[in-house]
mmCIF file of C-alpha atoms in Angstrom:
data_model
loop_
_atom_site.group_PDB
_atom_site.id
_atom_site.type_symbol
_atom_site.label_atom_id
_atom_site.label_comp_id
_atom_site.label_asym_id
_atom_site.label_seq_id
_atom_site.Cartn_x
_atom_site.Cartn_y
_atom_site.Cartn_z
ATOM 1 C CA THR D 1254 116.794 81.425 96.968
ATOM 2 C CA CYS D 1255 112.830 82.687 97.549
ATOM 3 C CA ALA D 1256 110.531 81.113 99.240
ATOM 4 C CA ILE D 1257 107.684 82.542 96.412
ATOM 5 C CA GLY D 1258 105.438 79.507 96.905
ATOM 6 C CA ASN D 1259 104.041 75.954 95.105
ATOM 7 C CA SER D 1260 102.105 77.045 92.601
ATOM 8 C CA GLY D 1261 101.075 79.870 90.491
ATOM 9 C CA LYS D 1262 98.132 80.972 92.689
ATOM 10 C CA GLU D 1263 100.686 80.997 95.649
ATOM 11 C CA LEU D 1264 102.809 83.405 94.079
ATOM 12 C CA THR D 1265 100.169 85.451 93.043
ATOM 13 C CA ILE D 1266 99.269 85.368 96.932
ATOM 14 C CA LYS D 1267 102.660 86.582 97.475
ATOM 15 C CA ALA D 1268 103.132 89.048 95.355
ATOM 16 C CA ASN D 1269 100.174 90.506 96.161
ATOM 17 C CA GLU D 1270 101.621 90.890 99.964
ATOM 18 C CA LEU D 1271 104.825 92.546 98.691
ATOM 19 C CA LEU D 1272 103.157 94.753 97.332
ATOM 20 C CA ILE D 1273 100.907 95.974 100.128
ATOM 21 C CA ILE D 1274 104.006 96.494 102.081
ATOM 22 C CA PHE D 1275 105.740 98.702 99.368
ATOM 23 C CA TYR D 1276 102.565 100.884 99.028
ATOM 24 C CA LYS D 1277 101.494 101.207 102.691
ATOM 25 C CA GLU D 1278 105.546 101.161 104.008
ATOM 26 C CA LYS D 1279 107.599 101.605 101.419
ATOM 27 C CA ALA D 1280 105.898 104.410 99.595
ATOM 28 C CA LYS D 1281 107.498 108.186 99.508
ATOM 29 C CA LEU D 1282 106.345 110.839 98.155
ATOM 30 C CA LYS D 1283 108.086 112.677 95.586
ATOM 31 C CA LYS D 1284 109.854 115.693 96.789
ATOM 32 C CA GLY D 1285 108.005 119.171 96.684
ATOM 33 C CA ALA D 1286 104.776 116.979 96.021
ATOM 34 C CA SER D 1287 103.230 117.875 99.419
ATOM 35 C CA GLU D 1288 103.328 121.711 98.504
ATOM 36 C CA LEU D 1289 102.306 121.577 95.313
ATOM 37 C CA LEU D 1290 99.107 119.511 96.592
ATOM 38 C CA LYS D 1291 98.728 121.936 99.402
ATOM 39 C CA TYR D 1292 99.225 125.015 96.561
ATOM 40 C CA LEU D 1293 96.243 123.170 94.325
ATOM 41 C CA GLU D 1294 93.996 122.539 96.370
ATOM 42 C CA GLU D 1295 93.901 125.751 98.061
ATOM 43 C CA LYS D 1296 93.607 127.572 94.388
ATOM 44 C CA GLY D 1297 90.839 125.128 94.285
ATOM 45 C CA VAL D 1298 91.937 122.826 91.598
ATOM 46 C CA LYS D 1299 90.128 119.120 91.196
ATOM 47 C CA MET D 1300 92.354 116.584 91.539
ATOM 48 C CA CYS D 1301 92.007 112.823 90.461
ATOM 49 C CA ILE D 1302 94.589 110.150 89.988
ATOM 50 C CA ALA D 1303 94.848 108.001 86.935
ATOM 51 C CA SER D 1304 97.385 104.920 87.919
ATOM 52 C CA ALA D 1305 98.316 101.883 85.802
ATOM 53 C CA SER D 1306 98.201 100.316 89.740
ATOM 54 C CA ALA D 1307 95.504 98.774 91.479
ATOM 55 C CA THR D 1308 92.757 101.383 93.223
ATOM 56 C CA ASP D 1309 93.041 99.262 96.764
ATOM 57 C CA LEU D 1310 97.146 99.705 96.534
ATOM 58 C CA ILE D 1311 97.282 103.450 95.526
ATOM 59 C CA GLU D 1312 94.243 104.562 98.297
ATOM 60 C CA LEU D 1313 97.055 102.697 100.913
ATOM 61 C CA ALA D 1314 99.884 104.695 99.150
ATOM 62 C CA LEU D 1315 97.591 107.499 99.873
ATOM 63 C CA GLU D 1316 96.955 106.939 103.319
ATOM 64 C CA SER D 1317 100.309 106.210 104.188
ATOM 65 C CA CYS D 1318 101.595 109.019 102.952
ATOM 66 C CA GLY D 1319 98.803 112.013 104.208
ATOM 67 C CA ILE D 1320 97.962 113.250 100.744
ATOM 68 C CA LYS D 1321 94.195 111.070 99.875
ATOM 69 C CA LYS D 1322 92.894 114.331 101.311
ATOM 70 C CA TYR D 1323 93.602 116.092 98.050
ATOM 71 C CA PHE D 1324 92.039 113.391 95.489
ATOM 72 C CA SER D 1325 88.591 113.184 94.992
ATOM 73 C CA LYS D 1326 88.348 109.689 93.140
ATOM 74 C CA VAL D 1327 91.055 107.175 91.821
ATOM 75 C CA PHE D 1328 91.284 105.359 88.750
ATOM 76 C CA SER D 1329 92.969 102.081 87.639
ATOM 77 C CA CYS D 1330 93.855 101.245 83.889
ATOM 78 C CA ARG D 1331 92.525 97.595 85.464
ATOM 79 C CA GLU D 1332 89.119 98.998 86.275
ATOM 80 C CA ILE D 1333 89.152 100.697 82.572
ATOM 81 C CA GLY D 1334 90.192 97.851 80.302
ATOM 82 C CA LYS D 1335 93.205 99.586 79.058
ATOM 83 C CA GLY D 1336 96.472 100.441 79.523
ATOM 84 C CA LYS D 1337 98.480 103.464 79.420
ATOM 85 C CA ASP D 1338 99.423 103.400 75.936
ATOM 86 C CA CYS D 1339 95.841 103.878 75.394
ATOM 87 C CA PRO D 1340 93.942 107.168 76.440
ATOM 88 C CA ASP D 1341 91.103 106.009 78.060
ATOM 89 C CA ILE D 1342 92.099 106.203 81.591
ATOM 90 C CA TYR D 1343 92.722 110.203 80.882
ATOM 91 C CA LEU D 1344 89.520 110.683 79.205
ATOM 92 C CA THR D 1345 87.458 108.639 81.844
ATOM 93 C CA ALA D 1346 89.013 111.248 84.543
ATOM 94 C CA LEU D 1347 88.688 114.021 82.495
ATOM 95 C CA GLU D 1348 85.201 113.270 82.002
ATOM 96 C CA TYR D 1349 84.663 112.721 85.515
ATOM 97 C CA LEU D 1350 86.454 116.508 86.837
ATOM 98 C CA GLY D 1351 84.651 118.020 84.263
ATOM 99 C CA THR D 1352 87.240 120.501 83.432
ATOM 100 C CA PRO D 1353 88.590 121.561 79.486
ATOM 101 C CA LEU D 1354 90.761 119.903 77.644
ATOM 102 C CA GLU D 1355 92.804 122.895 77.034
ATOM 103 C CA SER D 1356 93.264 123.708 81.454
ATOM 104 C CA THR D 1357 93.934 119.861 82.209
ATOM 105 C CA TRP D 1358 97.535 118.570 83.126
ATOM 106 C CA VAL D 1359 98.784 115.134 83.761
ATOM 107 C CA PHE D 1360 101.671 114.445 86.359
ATOM 108 C CA GLU D 1361 103.530 111.490 85.496
ATOM 109 C CA ASP D 1362 106.712 109.690 85.640
ATOM 110 C CA SER D 1363 106.606 107.683 82.385
ATOM 111 C CA PHE D 1364 107.314 107.899 78.691
ATOM 112 C CA VAL D 1365 104.543 105.734 77.185
ATOM 113 C CA ALA D 1366 102.055 108.093 79.525
ATOM 114 C CA LEU D 1367 103.332 111.173 78.295
ATOM 115 C CA ASP D 1368 103.093 110.227 75.019
ATOM 116 C CA THR D 1369 100.166 109.374 74.969
ATOM 117 C CA ALA D 1370 98.710 112.414 76.868
ATOM 118 C CA SER D 1371 100.460 114.191 74.619
ATOM 119 C CA ARG D 1372 98.387 112.493 71.809
ATOM 120 C CA ILE D 1373 94.961 113.590 73.487
ATOM 121 C CA GLY D 1374 96.273 117.294 73.820
ATOM 122 C CA LEU D 1375 96.487 117.275 77.415
ATOM 123 C CA HIS D 1376 99.141 119.318 79.029
ATOM 124 C CA ARG D 1377 101.860 117.279 80.952
ATOM 125 C CA VAL D 1378 104.608 117.483 83.626
ATOM 126 C CA GLY D 1379 106.838 115.216 82.941
ATOM 127 C CA ILE D 1380 109.168 113.771 86.656
ATOM 128 C CA PHE D 1381 111.740 112.017 86.848
ATOM 129 C CA ASP D 1382 111.704 108.657 88.109
ATOM 130 C CA GLU D 1383 115.029 106.322 88.631
ATOM 131 C CA ASN D 1384 113.846 103.260 87.863
ATOM 132 C CA ASN D 1385 112.431 104.353 84.313
ATOM 133 C CA PHE D 1386 114.940 104.263 81.539
ATOM 134 C CA ASP D 1387 113.183 106.748 79.387
ATOM 135 C CA ASN D 1388 113.756 109.734 81.455
ATOM 136 C CA ASP D 1389 115.053 111.671 78.390
ATOM 137 C CA LYS D 1390 112.445 110.573 76.200
ATOM 138 C CA SER D 1391 109.964 111.841 79.018
ATOM 139 C CA GLU D 1392 112.053 115.233 78.911
ATOM 140 C CA ARG D 1393 111.575 116.411 75.820
ATOM 141 C CA ILE D 1394 107.620 115.286 75.417
ATOM 142 C CA SER D 1395 107.010 117.337 78.666
ATOM 143 C CA ASP D 1396 105.782 120.653 78.920
ATOM 144 C CA ILE D 1397 107.385 120.993 82.334
ATOM 145 C CA TYR D 1398 110.437 117.853 83.348
ATOM 146 C CA VAL D 1399 110.737 117.320 87.018
ATOM 147 C CA ALA D 1400 114.611 116.456 87.069
ATOM 148 C CA ASP D 1401 116.834 114.531 89.291
ATOM 149 C CA GLY D 1402 116.796 116.185 92.243
ATOM 150 C CA GLU D 1403 114.337 118.777 91.463
ATOM 151 C CA GLY D 1404 111.409 118.991 93.566
ATOM 152 C CA LEU D 1405 107.904 118.984 91.968
ATOM 153 C CA ASP D 1406 106.849 122.237 94.237
ATOM 154 C CA LYS D 1407 108.805 123.464 91.233
ATOM 155 C CA VAL D 1408 105.751 123.756 89.531
ATOM 156 C CA ILE D 1409 104.141 126.143 91.095
ATOM 157 C CA VAL D 1410 104.122 129.679 89.693
#
């Protein structure tokens, strides 16, 4: 058994507490992420985050991983009002960055998100994630794919 509360409200509170613990204490950077972010910053690349997770949780993870300084803004599907199966979050981030579509890259570990980015013409770096079941599809739809065991620094050319 698990003590998760006696009502929907108590369950929501407990779930939020668990998410906060995860994003603050357990979320870890993918291999090579620090090197890639430092490289991109040195090259003057503008970076923001477009996430399906809540902004406050992403902010916690960025702080705990020590990489908040690399990102100028965090966008959440919750704020946009649509999931990553719709292009809205990417279009919002693109407008914010002010970068041309043809030179903007999306880094994703979700096939649905990669597919959406593909449909609007964004370049895509797919990232293997052991918790996703569509990694093979993600690899096929990506311009660059970071496979299991590889690091994100693979993207540095």
